[in-house]
Amino acid sequence: MKRILKEGYYLSAYVSIDSLGNVLETTLRHDQNIALWKYENSHLVLLAHWELERRTGVKHHNISFFSREDFEKFVNQLLEPYNLKYSDLEEVIGISEEKMGLSNIAYHSRCHLYAALLTETNLFYSHDIIALALDGGPDFIAEKIARKKFFYCGAFSHNGIVTEFPIASPGPFWAMVREFLGLPEGTLMALAGATKSHSYKKIKIDEIPLIYKYADMYKAQRFIKNLIQEINNYSEGDKGIKFNYFDDRFTEQENKIGMIMQLIQDISIRVVEKNLSQIINQFAIDTQKTFLALSGGFCLNCPCNTYIYNKFAFKKQILQPCINDTGQSIGMGLKYFYENSDRLSFEFPGAYLGDRSGIIDSELEKYIKKIEDTLEYFVDDIIASPIIWVEGAAESGPRALGHRSILADPRQKKSKDILNAIKKREWWRPVAPMVLKEEGEKWFEKYFDSPFMLNNFKILSEKSEIVPAILHLDGTARVQTVDSKQGLIYNALLNFYKKTNIPILCNTSLNDKGEPIINSINEAINFALRKKIHIIYHEGKRIELFNHDKYIEKLPLKREDSDFKKYKDLMRELNPQCLSKEDYYIYRTTPQLAKYDLKSEEEAKKVKRITAKANKIYNIMN
C-alpha cells in the first residue's frame, strides 16, 4: 500500500554513517552524494545534487560520517543557500536500511534502474522503455543480504507498467582488470582505442562467464586472470600468429594492455547485446518505437552506449550525467517517490545541480591583473593558450560539461599535448570535444544529441585533419553537444565558430591528477597559478592573472574535510597490529571473526589470511 506523502522538502542521501568507517577513512560506499527535492501534489523537483568529493577533496569520496550528529551538521551547511534546516525536511531517504520488499534483485541496482526509467515521467507513462542498470556490484551497506540476491537489474516498461528482471553486467570485468593491472578504467579504455596492436584470439559467447550473482565472481576472476596471463605471454615470436604486431608508439606492455582491453571491450558489448536480445524477444519489442534507458557505472563506456543504440535502432537514449554511483541518491529518491505516489510528475533538470563557485578570496586577489565583464577576447585567448572556464552551478557526475572545464583550440594538435601535460596524463589520453548541437552532423558519423558526453562518434574522414586535438587515436571522439539553453558556454562556443568556422572546442575537466573536479573559483585560481594558466572566464567575466612565480602553493587548495578526519587517531588503540584498513573493516563487520583478539600478533595474522580472499571481491566492488 502506498504512503500518503506530505508536501515539502525531502533529502535522499547515498552516504554512510559509521564511526568505524570514519576512523578507517573507508567504507563500502564510494562516490557518496546527496540530493534535495521538493514534492508538491505528486509533482517532484530536484533542487540540488551534491557530490561529497567536490566538498572534501577526497576522490571518489568513501569516508563515513562518524555520527548522525555530524551528518546533520553537514546537511545544514548544504541547505543554507535554500534557507532550510535539517529540521525542515519531511524525511531523509537512505540513512537507515531501506525496506527492500520481496525483490530478488539488489536494492542498489534497482535504484540505478529507476534513476534511468524516471528521468522524464511524461515518456515513462506514455512510451515503451527498456532499462538496464549495468554496475560493478551492489551496495552491501543498504542491504546486508545483497550477496544472496541478483546483482543487476533490467526492466521493460510499457506505459508506466514496469516488469523487472535480473540481467548480467560486464562491469566487474573492468574492475577485475583494474585490480590485476593496477590502472584505472579510464586509462585502460583509452589504451584499447589507442594502440594498433590486435590479438587474434576469438572468444565465443558461451565462453564468457556471465555475472548475475556474487557466486559468479570467482569464475569470472579466473577467466580474466587467464586472459591477462595469455596476452602477457605474447612475444615477438608470436607476431603474425597470435597477434598482428607491436605498435612502436607504445611500450610492449602498453601494447599488451591495449590488446587485453580490446578483448574486454568486445566481450562487454556482447554481454549487453545478449541482455537486449533476450529482452526484445521476450516482450516482442519494436525497438524503433522504444526508448533505451541506461544507468550504472559501466554506462560511462561511451563506445558501448553508442554501439548498442545504433545496432538495435532504438527511438532515443535516456541518460543522466551522474550515470554511475555519483547519481545514486537521485535513484534512491526517484524510486521512493514513485513507489509512494499515484502518478509521479518529474523531469530531470539537467546537469548543473552542484554548488555555485563562490566569491574570490582576498588572498588571491593580488594575483589578478584585471577583471573585464566581456567575452570579446575569448576567441583570441583560446587560440593563444588553454583557458579555464567556471560558470554557474557545478556539473553532476564525473564529466566536465562546460561549468568546470579547461578549454582549448581543437585545430592545434599541441592543445591535447598541453592539456595532458597540465593534468599529468599519458600522451595518448584523448581530450573530449564540445560541439554546437545544430552543427554536429556536419562533423561526425551517425551523429545524435549527446549532452552529457556519454557517446562516441567517428569523425567524418574529410574533417579529421581540421580538429586533431579532439580525436582518439582511432579517429573517434567522446562528444558533448551544447545547445542554446546552456547560456554563456554556448555563446562562447558560438563566438569561436563565427570567427574560425569550427563549432568545436577541446574540453577537459578542471582538476589535477588524483583531485576531484574543482568546485569553487578559489580552487580554480589556485589551479591556474600552479599550472601557469593566465586566463579564467568566471561567470562570463574575463580574469587575467599575473605574478604566477610568486605563488608558492604547490598543491591543490585544501577543501573542507574536517567532518571526516577528526577521529582518525583512535586507530592506534583499535588496531594495535596495524592491519590494513580493508582487513580491519572486514574484521569488524564480520561476526565470525570476533573470536580473534587483535592484541595477539598470531591471531591478527590469522585474520589477515582469512580476509585476503574477501578483499579481492571488496576491491572489485569498489
Coordinates of C-alpha atoms in Angstrom, one line a residue:
M1 CA 0.0 0.0 0.0
K2 CA 1.4 3.4 -1.0
R3 CA 2.0 6.0 1.7
I4 CA 0.4 9.5 1.6
L5 CA 3.4 11.7 1.3
K6 CA 3.5 15.2 2.9
E7 CA 4.2 18.1 0.7
G8 CA 7.5 19.8 1.3
Y9 CA 11.3 19.2 1.2
Y10 CA 13.0 15.8 1.2
L11 CA 16.6 14.7 1.2
S12 CA 18.0 11.4 -0.3
A13 CA 21.4 10.5 0.9
Y14 CA 23.8 7.9 -0.6
V15 CA 26.2 8.2 2.4
S16 CA 27.5 6.1 5.2
I17 CA 27.2 7.0 8.9
D18 CA 29.5 4.7 10.7
S19 CA 32.1 5.5 13.4
L20 CA 34.3 2.7 12.3
G21 CA 34.3 3.7 8.7
N22 CA 35.1 7.2 9.7
V23 CA 38.1 6.2 11.8
L24 CA 39.4 3.9 9.0
E25 CA 38.7 6.6 6.4
T26 CA 36.9 4.0 4.2
T27 CA 33.5 2.4 3.6
L28 CA 31.8 0.2 1.1
R29 CA 30.0 3.2 -0.4
H30 CA 32.1 5.3 -2.7
D31 CA 31.2 8.4 -4.7
Q32 CA 28.8 9.4 -1.9
N33 CA 26.2 12.1 -2.8
I34 CA 23.1 13.8 -1.5
A35 CA 20.0 15.2 -3.4
L36 CA 17.5 17.8 -2.3
W37 CA 13.9 17.5 -3.5
K38 CA 10.6 19.5 -3.3
Y39 CA 7.4 17.4 -3.5
E40 CA 4.1 19.1 -4.1
N41 CA 0.8 17.3 -5.2
S42 CA 2.8 14.4 -6.8
H43 CA 5.0 16.9 -8.7
L44 CA 8.6 16.4 -7.9
V45 CA 11.5 18.9 -8.4
L46 CA 15.2 18.1 -8.0
L47 CA 16.6 21.2 -6.5
A48 CA 20.3 20.3 -5.9
H49 CA 22.7 17.4 -6.1
W50 CA 25.9 17.4 -4.2
E51 CA 28.9 15.0 -4.6
L52 CA 30.8 14.9 -1.4
E53 CA 34.2 14.6 -3.1
R54 CA 33.7 18.1 -4.5
R55 CA 33.4 19.4 -0.9
T56 CA 36.1 17.3 0.8
G57 CA 38.6 16.8 -2.0
V58 CA 38.7 13.1 -1.4
K59 CA 38.5 11.5 -4.9
H60 CA 35.5 9.1 -5.1
H61 CA 34.7 10.1 -1.5
N62 CA 34.3 6.9 0.5
I63 CA 34.6 8.0 4.1
S64 CA 31.8 7.6 6.6
F65 CA 30.3 10.3 8.8
F66 CA 31.3 9.5 12.4
S67 CA 27.8 10.1 13.8
R68 CA 24.3 11.1 12.9
E69 CA 25.0 14.5 14.5
D70 CA 28.0 15.1 12.2
F71 CA 25.8 14.2 9.2
E72 CA 23.0 16.6 10.2
K73 CA 25.6 19.4 10.7
F74 CA 27.0 18.7 7.2
V75 CA 23.5 18.8 5.7
N76 CA 22.7 22.1 7.4
Q77 CA 25.7 23.6 5.6
L78 CA 24.3 22.3 2.3
L79 CA 20.8 23.7 3.0
E80 CA 21.9 27.2 4.0
P81 CA 21.5 28.7 0.4
Y82 CA 18.0 27.4 0.3
N83 CA 17.0 28.9 3.7
L84 CA 16.3 25.5 5.0
K85 CA 17.5 23.4 8.0
Y86 CA 17.6 19.7 8.6
S87 CA 14.6 20.0 10.9
D88 CA 12.6 21.4 7.9
L89 CA 12.9 18.2 6.0
E90 CA 9.8 15.9 5.8
E91 CA 12.1 12.8 5.5
V92 CA 15.6 11.8 4.8
I93 CA 15.8 8.8 2.5
G94 CA 18.7 6.4 2.7
I95 CA 20.4 6.9 6.0
S96 CA 18.8 3.9 7.6
E97 CA 18.4 0.5 6.0
E98 CA 15.6 0.7 3.4
K99 CA 12.6 -1.7 3.3
M100 CA 13.7 -3.9 0.4
G101 CA 10.4 -5.7 -0.2
L102 CA 10.3 -9.1 -1.7
S103 CA 12.5 -8.4 -4.8
N104 CA 15.2 -10.9 -5.5
I105 CA 17.3 -8.1 -7.1
A106 CA 19.7 -5.9 -5.1
Y107 CA 18.3 -2.6 -3.9
H108 CA 21.4 -0.7 -5.2
S109 CA 20.8 -1.9 -8.8
R110 CA 17.0 -1.1 -8.6
C111 CA 17.8 2.5 -7.6
H112 CA 20.1 2.8 -10.6
L113 CA 17.2 1.4 -12.7
Y114 CA 14.6 3.9 -11.5
A115 CA 17.1 6.8 -12.0
A116 CA 17.1 5.9 -15.7
L117 CA 13.4 4.9 -16.0
L118 CA 12.0 8.1 -14.4
T119 CA 14.3 10.7 -16.0
E120 CA 11.2 12.1 -17.7
T121 CA 7.9 10.8 -16.4
N122 CA 5.9 12.0 -19.5
L123 CA 7.9 9.5 -21.5
F124 CA 7.7 6.9 -18.8
Y125 CA 3.9 6.9 -18.7
S126 CA 3.3 7.1 -22.4
H127 CA 6.0 5.0 -24.1
D128 CA 7.9 1.7 -24.1
I129 CA 11.3 1.8 -22.4
I130 CA 14.0 -0.9 -22.0
A131 CA 16.1 0.0 -18.9
L132 CA 19.4 -1.6 -18.0
A133 CA 21.3 -1.0 -14.7
L134 CA 24.8 -2.1 -15.5
D135 CA 27.1 -1.6 -12.5
G136 CA 30.1 -3.1 -10.8
G137 CA 28.2 -4.5 -7.8
P138 CA 25.5 -3.8 -5.2
D139 CA 25.6 -1.8 -2.0
F140 CA 26.2 -4.1 1.0
I141 CA 25.5 -1.2 3.4
A142 CA 21.9 -0.6 2.4
E143 CA 21.2 -4.3 2.0
K144 CA 23.0 -6.8 4.2
I145 CA 21.8 -9.8 2.2
A146 CA 22.7 -8.4 -1.2
R147 CA 25.2 -11.2 -1.7
K148 CA 22.3 -13.7 -1.9
K149 CA 20.4 -11.7 -4.5
F150 CA 20.8 -11.0 -8.2
F151 CA 23.3 -8.1 -8.5
Y152 CA 22.0 -6.4 -11.7
C153 CA 18.6 -5.2 -12.9
G154 CA 16.8 -4.7 -16.2
A155 CA 13.2 -3.7 -16.9
F156 CA 10.7 -3.3 -19.6
S157 CA 8.2 -0.5 -19.0
H158 CA 5.0 -0.3 -21.1
N159 CA 3.1 3.0 -20.5
G160 CA 4.4 3.0 -16.9
I161 CA 3.8 -0.6 -16.1
V162 CA 7.2 -2.0 -15.1
T163 CA 8.5 -5.6 -15.3
E164 CA 11.8 -6.0 -13.6
F165 CA 14.2 -9.0 -14.1
P166 CA 17.8 -9.9 -13.4
I167 CA 20.5 -9.3 -16.1
A168 CA 24.2 -9.9 -16.4
S169 CA 26.6 -7.0 -16.2
P170 CA 30.1 -6.6 -17.8
G171 CA 31.0 -4.0 -15.1
P172 CA 33.0 -6.4 -12.9
F173 CA 35.3 -7.4 -15.8
W174 CA 36.7 -3.9 -15.9
A175 CA 37.1 -3.8 -12.1
M176 CA 38.9 -7.1 -12.2
V177 CA 41.3 -5.9 -14.9
R178 CA 41.8 -2.7 -12.9
E179 CA 42.9 -4.8 -9.9
F180 CA 45.1 -7.2 -11.8
L181 CA 46.9 -4.4 -13.8
G182 CA 46.8 -1.6 -11.3
L183 CA 45.4 1.0 -13.7
P184 CA 42.1 3.0 -13.6
E185 CA 39.3 2.1 -16.0
G186 CA 39.7 5.4 -17.9
T187 CA 43.3 4.7 -18.7
L188 CA 42.5 1.1 -19.7
M189 CA 39.7 2.2 -22.0
A190 CA 41.9 4.8 -23.7
L191 CA 44.6 2.3 -24.4
A192 CA 42.1 -0.1 -26.0
G193 CA 41.4 2.6 -28.6
A194 CA 44.9 3.9 -28.9
T195 CA 47.2 1.1 -29.9
K196 CA 47.1 -0.6 -33.3
S197 CA 48.2 -3.9 -31.8
H198 CA 45.4 -6.5 -32.0
S199 CA 45.2 -10.1 -30.7
Y200 CA 43.8 -12.8 -33.0
K201 CA 42.2 -14.5 -30.1
K202 CA 38.5 -15.3 -30.6
I203 CA 36.2 -15.7 -27.6
K204 CA 32.8 -17.5 -28.1
I205 CA 29.8 -16.1 -26.4
D206 CA 29.3 -19.3 -24.4
E207 CA 32.8 -19.0 -23.1
I208 CA 32.1 -15.6 -21.4
P209 CA 31.3 -16.1 -17.7
L210 CA 28.1 -14.1 -17.2
I211 CA 27.9 -12.4 -13.8
Y212 CA 24.5 -12.4 -12.2
K213 CA 25.3 -13.0 -8.5
Y214 CA 28.1 -13.0 -6.0
A215 CA 29.0 -16.6 -6.7
D216 CA 29.6 -15.9 -10.4
M217 CA 32.5 -13.6 -9.4
Y218 CA 35.0 -16.3 -8.8
K219 CA 34.6 -18.0 -12.2
A220 CA 34.9 -14.5 -13.9
Q221 CA 38.0 -13.8 -11.9
R222 CA 39.7 -16.9 -13.2
F223 CA 38.6 -16.1 -16.7
I224 CA 40.0 -12.6 -16.6
K225 CA 43.2 -13.7 -14.9
N226 CA 43.8 -16.4 -17.5
L227 CA 43.1 -14.0 -20.4
I228 CA 45.6 -11.5 -19.0
Q229 CA 48.3 -14.2 -18.5
E230 CA 47.8 -15.4 -22.0
I231 CA 48.2 -12.0 -23.6
N232 CA 51.1 -11.1 -21.3
N233 CA 53.0 -14.2 -22.5
Y234 CA 53.0 -13.0 -26.1
S235 CA 56.4 -12.5 -27.6
E236 CA 58.0 -11.4 -30.9
G237 CA 57.8 -15.0 -32.0
D238 CA 54.0 -14.9 -31.8
K239 CA 53.8 -11.9 -34.2
G240 CA 51.6 -12.8 -37.1
I241 CA 50.3 -15.9 -35.4
K242 CA 48.7 -14.8 -32.1
F243 CA 48.6 -11.0 -32.8
N244 CA 49.4 -8.6 -35.6
Y245 CA 52.4 -6.6 -34.3
F246 CA 53.6 -4.4 -31.5
D247 CA 52.7 -0.7 -32.2
D248 CA 56.1 1.1 -31.9
R249 CA 54.4 4.2 -30.5
F250 CA 53.9 2.3 -27.2
T251 CA 55.9 0.1 -24.9
E252 CA 55.5 -3.6 -25.3
Q253 CA 53.5 -3.7 -22.0
E254 CA 51.2 -0.9 -23.2
N255 CA 50.5 -2.8 -26.4
K256 CA 49.6 -5.9 -24.4
I257 CA 47.3 -4.0 -22.1
G258 CA 45.7 -2.5 -25.2
M259 CA 45.1 -6.0 -26.6
I260 CA 43.7 -7.2 -23.3
M261 CA 41.3 -4.2 -23.2
Q262 CA 40.1 -4.6 -26.8
L263 CA 39.1 -8.2 -25.9
I264 CA 37.4 -6.9 -22.6
Q265 CA 35.5 -4.3 -24.6
D266 CA 34.4 -6.8 -27.1
I267 CA 33.1 -9.3 -24.5
S268 CA 31.4 -6.4 -22.6
I269 CA 29.5 -5.3 -25.6
R270 CA 28.5 -8.9 -26.4
V271 CA 27.1 -9.3 -22.8
V272 CA 25.0 -6.2 -23.2
E273 CA 23.9 -7.4 -26.7
K274 CA 22.8 -10.7 -25.2
N275 CA 20.8 -8.9 -22.5
L276 CA 19.0 -6.8 -25.0
S277 CA 18.3 -9.6 -27.5
Q278 CA 16.7 -11.6 -24.8
I279 CA 14.5 -8.7 -23.6
I280 CA 13.5 -7.8 -27.1
N281 CA 12.5 -11.4 -27.9
Q282 CA 10.7 -12.0 -24.6
F283 CA 8.5 -8.9 -24.9
A284 CA 8.2 -8.8 -28.7
I285 CA 9.5 -5.2 -28.7
D286 CA 9.7 -2.9 -31.7
T287 CA 12.9 -1.0 -30.9
Q288 CA 12.2 1.8 -33.3
K289 CA 9.3 2.8 -31.1
T290 CA 11.2 2.1 -27.8
F291 CA 13.5 4.2 -25.7
L292 CA 16.7 2.8 -24.2
A293 CA 17.4 4.0 -20.6
L294 CA 20.9 3.3 -19.2
S295 CA 22.4 3.6 -15.7
G296 CA 25.2 2.2 -13.6
G297 CA 29.0 2.7 -13.7
F298 CA 29.5 0.6 -16.8
C299 CA 27.4 3.0 -18.8
L300 CA 30.3 5.5 -18.7
N301 CA 31.5 3.2 -21.5
C302 CA 30.7 5.6 -24.4
P303 CA 31.6 3.2 -27.3
C304 CA 29.2 0.6 -25.9
N305 CA 26.4 3.1 -25.4
T306 CA 26.6 4.3 -29.0
Y307 CA 27.1 0.8 -30.5
I308 CA 24.0 -0.8 -28.9
Y309 CA 21.9 2.3 -29.6
N310 CA 22.7 2.1 -33.3
K311 CA 22.7 -1.7 -33.6
F312 CA 19.2 -2.1 -32.2
A313 CA 17.9 1.2 -33.7
F314 CA 16.2 2.5 -30.6
K315 CA 13.9 5.6 -30.8
K316 CA 16.1 7.5 -28.4
Q317 CA 18.5 7.2 -25.4
I318 CA 17.6 8.2 -21.9
L319 CA 20.7 9.1 -19.8
Q320 CA 21.7 11.2 -16.8
P321 CA 25.1 12.9 -16.4
C322 CA 25.6 11.2 -13.0
I323 CA 25.0 7.8 -14.5
N324 CA 27.3 6.0 -12.1
D325 CA 27.2 5.9 -8.3
T326 CA 27.6 9.7 -8.2
G327 CA 23.8 9.8 -9.0
Q328 CA 22.7 7.1 -6.6
S329 CA 21.0 9.5 -4.3
I330 CA 18.8 10.6 -7.2
G331 CA 17.9 7.0 -8.0
M332 CA 17.1 6.3 -4.3
G333 CA 14.8 9.4 -4.3
L334 CA 13.1 8.7 -7.6
K335 CA 12.4 5.1 -6.6
Y336 CA 11.0 6.2 -3.2
F337 CA 8.7 8.9 -4.7
Y338 CA 7.5 6.6 -7.5
E339 CA 6.5 3.9 -5.0
N340 CA 4.7 6.3 -2.8
S341 CA 2.9 8.5 -5.4
D342 CA -0.2 7.6 -7.5
R343 CA 1.3 9.2 -10.7
L344 CA 4.6 10.9 -10.2
S345 CA 5.4 14.0 -12.3
F346 CA 9.2 14.7 -12.7
E347 CA 11.7 15.9 -15.4
F348 CA 15.4 15.7 -14.8
P349 CA 16.5 19.4 -14.8
G350 CA 19.9 19.0 -16.5
A351 CA 23.5 18.6 -15.5
Y352 CA 24.1 21.7 -13.4
L353 CA 22.9 20.9 -9.9
G354 CA 26.0 21.3 -7.7
D355 CA 27.5 24.2 -5.7
R356 CA 27.9 27.6 -7.1
S357 CA 31.5 28.8 -7.4
G358 CA 31.5 31.5 -4.6
I359 CA 33.5 34.7 -4.4
I360 CA 37.2 35.3 -4.7
D361 CA 39.2 35.2 -1.5
S362 CA 41.1 38.4 -0.7
E363 CA 44.4 36.5 -0.5
L364 CA 44.1 35.5 -4.2
E365 CA 43.1 39.0 -5.4
K366 CA 46.7 40.1 -5.5
Y367 CA 47.3 37.7 -8.4
I368 CA 44.6 39.2 -10.5
K369 CA 45.8 41.8 -13.0
K370 CA 42.4 42.8 -14.2
I371 CA 38.7 41.7 -14.5
E372 CA 36.6 42.6 -17.5
D373 CA 32.9 41.8 -18.0
T374 CA 33.2 40.6 -21.6
L375 CA 33.6 37.6 -23.9
E376 CA 35.1 39.9 -26.6
Y377 CA 38.6 38.4 -26.2
F378 CA 37.5 34.8 -25.7
V379 CA 38.4 33.5 -29.2
D380 CA 41.8 35.2 -29.2
D381 CA 42.5 33.9 -25.7
I382 CA 41.8 30.3 -26.5
I383 CA 43.7 30.4 -29.8
A384 CA 46.7 31.7 -27.8
S385 CA 46.6 29.1 -25.0
P386 CA 44.2 26.9 -23.0
I387 CA 41.9 28.8 -20.6
I388 CA 39.8 27.9 -17.6
W389 CA 36.0 28.2 -17.7
V390 CA 33.9 28.4 -14.5
E391 CA 30.2 29.1 -14.7
G392 CA 27.1 28.7 -12.5
A393 CA 26.4 25.5 -10.5
A394 CA 28.9 22.6 -10.8
E395 CA 28.0 19.7 -13.0
S396 CA 26.6 16.4 -11.6
G397 CA 28.6 13.3 -12.5
P398 CA 32.2 12.6 -13.4
R399 CA 32.3 14.5 -16.7
A400 CA 33.1 18.2 -17.0
L401 CA 30.3 19.7 -19.2
G402 CA 31.4 23.3 -19.5
H403 CA 30.9 24.7 -16.0
R404 CA 34.2 23.5 -14.5
S405 CA 36.3 23.0 -17.6
I406 CA 39.7 23.6 -19.2
L407 CA 39.0 24.7 -22.9
A408 CA 41.4 24.8 -25.8
D409 CA 41.7 25.2 -29.6
P410 CA 40.8 21.9 -31.3
R411 CA 42.7 22.8 -34.5
Q412 CA 46.1 22.7 -32.8
K413 CA 47.4 19.2 -32.2
K414 CA 49.6 20.6 -29.4
S415 CA 46.4 21.5 -27.5
K416 CA 45.9 17.9 -26.5
D417 CA 49.6 17.6 -25.5
I418 CA 49.4 20.8 -23.4
L419 CA 46.2 19.6 -21.6
N420 CA 47.6 16.2 -20.9
A421 CA 50.8 17.8 -19.5
I422 CA 48.7 20.2 -17.3
K423 CA 46.8 17.2 -15.9
K424 CA 49.8 14.9 -15.7
R425 CA 48.2 12.3 -18.1
E426 CA 49.8 10.0 -20.7
W427 CA 50.3 11.5 -24.1
W428 CA 47.8 9.2 -25.7
R429 CA 44.9 10.1 -23.5
P430 CA 42.1 11.7 -25.5
V431 CA 40.5 15.1 -24.9
A432 CA 36.8 15.4 -25.5
P433 CA 35.1 17.9 -27.8
M434 CA 32.1 20.1 -27.1
V435 CA 30.2 20.9 -30.3
L436 CA 27.3 23.1 -31.2
K437 CA 24.3 20.7 -31.2
E438 CA 23.0 22.0 -34.5
E439 CA 26.4 21.6 -36.3
G440 CA 27.4 18.1 -35.1
E441 CA 26.0 16.2 -38.1
K442 CA 28.4 18.1 -40.4
W443 CA 31.4 16.7 -38.4
F444 CA 30.6 13.2 -37.0
E445 CA 29.2 10.0 -38.5
K446 CA 25.8 8.7 -37.3
Y447 CA 25.5 11.8 -35.0
F448 CA 22.8 12.3 -32.5
D449 CA 22.3 14.5 -29.4
S450 CA 24.8 13.7 -26.6
P451 CA 24.5 16.4 -23.9
F452 CA 26.3 14.5 -21.2
M453 CA 29.4 13.3 -23.0
L454 CA 28.2 9.6 -22.9
N455 CA 28.6 8.6 -26.6
N456 CA 31.4 8.2 -29.0
F457 CA 31.2 9.2 -32.7
K458 CA 33.7 8.7 -35.5
I459 CA 34.7 11.9 -37.2
L460 CA 33.9 12.4 -40.9
S461 CA 37.1 11.5 -42.8
E462 CA 37.3 14.9 -44.5
K463 CA 37.2 16.7 -41.1
S464 CA 39.8 14.6 -39.2
E465 CA 42.8 16.8 -40.1
I466 CA 41.0 20.0 -39.1
V467 CA 40.5 19.2 -35.4
P468 CA 43.2 16.7 -34.5
A469 CA 43.3 17.7 -30.8
I470 CA 39.8 16.2 -30.0
L471 CA 40.3 12.8 -31.6
H472 CA 41.2 9.5 -30.1
L473 CA 44.0 7.7 -32.0
D474 CA 41.3 5.6 -33.7
G475 CA 39.5 8.6 -35.1
T476 CA 36.6 8.7 -32.6
A477 CA 35.6 11.4 -30.1
R478 CA 33.6 11.4 -26.8
V479 CA 31.3 14.2 -27.8
Q480 CA 29.3 16.7 -25.7
T481 CA 26.6 18.5 -27.6
V482 CA 25.8 22.1 -26.4
D483 CA 22.6 23.9 -27.2
S484 CA 21.4 27.5 -26.8
K485 CA 19.7 26.8 -23.4
Q486 CA 23.2 26.4 -21.9
G487 CA 23.8 30.2 -21.9
L488 CA 27.3 31.5 -21.5
I489 CA 29.3 28.4 -22.7
Y490 CA 27.0 28.2 -25.8
N491 CA 27.7 31.8 -26.6
A492 CA 31.5 31.3 -26.2
L493 CA 31.4 28.3 -28.5
L494 CA 29.3 30.2 -31.0
N495 CA 31.8 33.1 -31.0
F496 CA 34.6 30.6 -31.7
Y497 CA 32.5 29.1 -34.6
K498 CA 31.8 32.6 -36.1
K499 CA 35.5 33.5 -36.2
T500 CA 37.0 30.1 -37.1
N501 CA 34.2 28.2 -38.8
I502 CA 34.8 25.4 -36.3
P503 CA 31.8 24.7 -34.0
I504 CA 34.0 22.7 -31.6
L505 CA 36.3 23.3 -28.6
C506 CA 38.5 20.9 -26.6
N507 CA 37.0 20.3 -23.2
T508 CA 38.6 18.5 -20.3
S509 CA 37.8 18.5 -16.6
L510 CA 39.2 21.2 -14.3
N511 CA 41.2 19.2 -11.9
D512 CA 44.7 17.9 -11.1
K513 CA 45.7 14.3 -11.1
G514 CA 44.0 12.5 -8.3
E515 CA 41.8 15.5 -7.5
P516 CA 38.0 15.7 -7.8
I517 CA 36.7 18.3 -10.3
I518 CA 37.2 21.7 -8.9
N519 CA 34.2 23.2 -7.1
S520 CA 35.0 26.9 -6.3
I521 CA 36.5 29.9 -8.1
N522 CA 39.3 30.0 -5.4
E523 CA 40.3 26.4 -6.3
A524 CA 40.3 27.3 -9.9
I525 CA 42.6 30.3 -9.3
N526 CA 44.9 28.1 -7.3
F527 CA 45.0 25.6 -10.2
A528 CA 45.7 28.3 -12.8
L529 CA 48.5 29.8 -10.8
R530 CA 50.2 26.4 -10.2
K531 CA 49.8 25.4 -13.9
K532 CA 50.8 28.8 -15.3
I533 CA 47.4 29.4 -17.0
H534 CA 46.8 33.1 -17.4
I535 CA 43.1 33.5 -18.3
I536 CA 40.0 32.4 -16.4
Y537 CA 36.5 33.1 -17.5
H538 CA 34.2 33.3 -14.4
E539 CA 30.5 33.8 -14.9
G540 CA 31.3 35.5 -18.2
K541 CA 33.9 37.8 -16.8
R542 CA 37.5 37.6 -18.1
I543 CA 40.0 37.3 -15.3
E544 CA 43.7 37.9 -16.2
L545 CA 46.2 36.5 -13.7
F546 CA 49.8 37.5 -13.2
N547 CA 52.7 37.0 -10.7
H548 CA 52.4 33.2 -11.1
D549 CA 56.0 32.8 -10.0
K550 CA 55.3 34.4 -6.7
Y551 CA 52.6 31.9 -5.9
I552 CA 54.3 29.4 -3.6
E553 CA 51.5 26.8 -3.1
K554 CA 52.4 23.6 -4.9
L555 CA 49.2 21.5 -4.1
P556 CA 45.5 21.9 -4.8
L557 CA 43.7 24.2 -2.4
K558 CA 42.6 22.3 0.7
R559 CA 38.9 21.6 0.8
E560 CA 36.8 21.3 3.9
D561 CA 37.1 17.7 5.2
S562 CA 37.2 18.1 9.0
D563 CA 33.9 16.3 9.4
F564 CA 35.6 13.2 8.1
K565 CA 39.1 13.3 9.7
K566 CA 38.6 14.3 13.3
Y567 CA 38.6 10.8 14.9
K568 CA 41.4 9.1 12.9
D569 CA 43.8 8.9 16.0
L570 CA 41.5 6.3 17.5
M571 CA 43.0 3.7 15.1
R572 CA 46.1 3.3 17.2
E573 CA 44.0 1.9 20.1
L574 CA 41.6 -0.1 18.0
N575 CA 44.1 -1.7 15.6
P576 CA 47.3 -2.4 17.6
Q577 CA 48.7 -4.9 15.0
C578 CA 48.3 -2.4 12.2
L579 CA 46.0 -4.4 9.9
S580 CA 45.2 -2.7 6.6
K581 CA 42.1 -0.6 6.5
E582 CA 40.3 -3.2 4.3
D583 CA 41.3 -6.1 6.6
Y584 CA 40.3 -4.3 9.7
Y585 CA 37.0 -3.2 8.2
I586 CA 36.2 -6.8 7.3
Y587 CA 37.2 -8.0 10.7
R588 CA 34.9 -5.5 12.5
T589 CA 31.9 -6.2 10.2
T590 CA 32.1 -10.0 10.1
P591 CA 30.7 -11.6 13.2
Q592 CA 32.6 -14.9 12.6
L593 CA 35.9 -13.1 13.1
A594 CA 35.0 -11.6 16.5
K595 CA 36.6 -14.5 18.3
Y596 CA 40.1 -13.4 17.3
D597 CA 41.9 -11.0 19.6
L598 CA 43.8 -8.3 17.7
K599 CA 46.1 -7.7 20.7
S600 CA 47.7 -11.1 19.7
E601 CA 50.1 -10.9 16.8
E602 CA 49.4 -14.6 15.9
E603 CA 45.6 -14.1 15.9
A604 CA 46.0 -10.9 13.8
K605 CA 47.9 -12.9 11.2
K606 CA 45.0 -15.4 11.1
V607 CA 42.6 -12.6 10.5
K608 CA 44.7 -11.3 7.7
R609 CA 44.8 -14.7 6.0
I610 CA 41.0 -15.1 6.2
T611 CA 40.3 -11.6 4.9
A612 CA 42.7 -11.9 1.9
K613 CA 40.1 -13.7 -0.3
A614 CA 37.2 -11.4 0.8
N615 CA 39.4 -8.4 0.0
K616 CA 39.7 -9.3 -3.7
I617 CA 35.9 -9.1 -4.0
Y618 CA 35.8 -5.9 -1.9
N619 CA 38.2 -4.2 -4.2
I620 CA 36.3 -5.3 -7.3
M621 CA 33.0 -3.9 -5.9
N622 CA 34.7 -0.6 -5.1

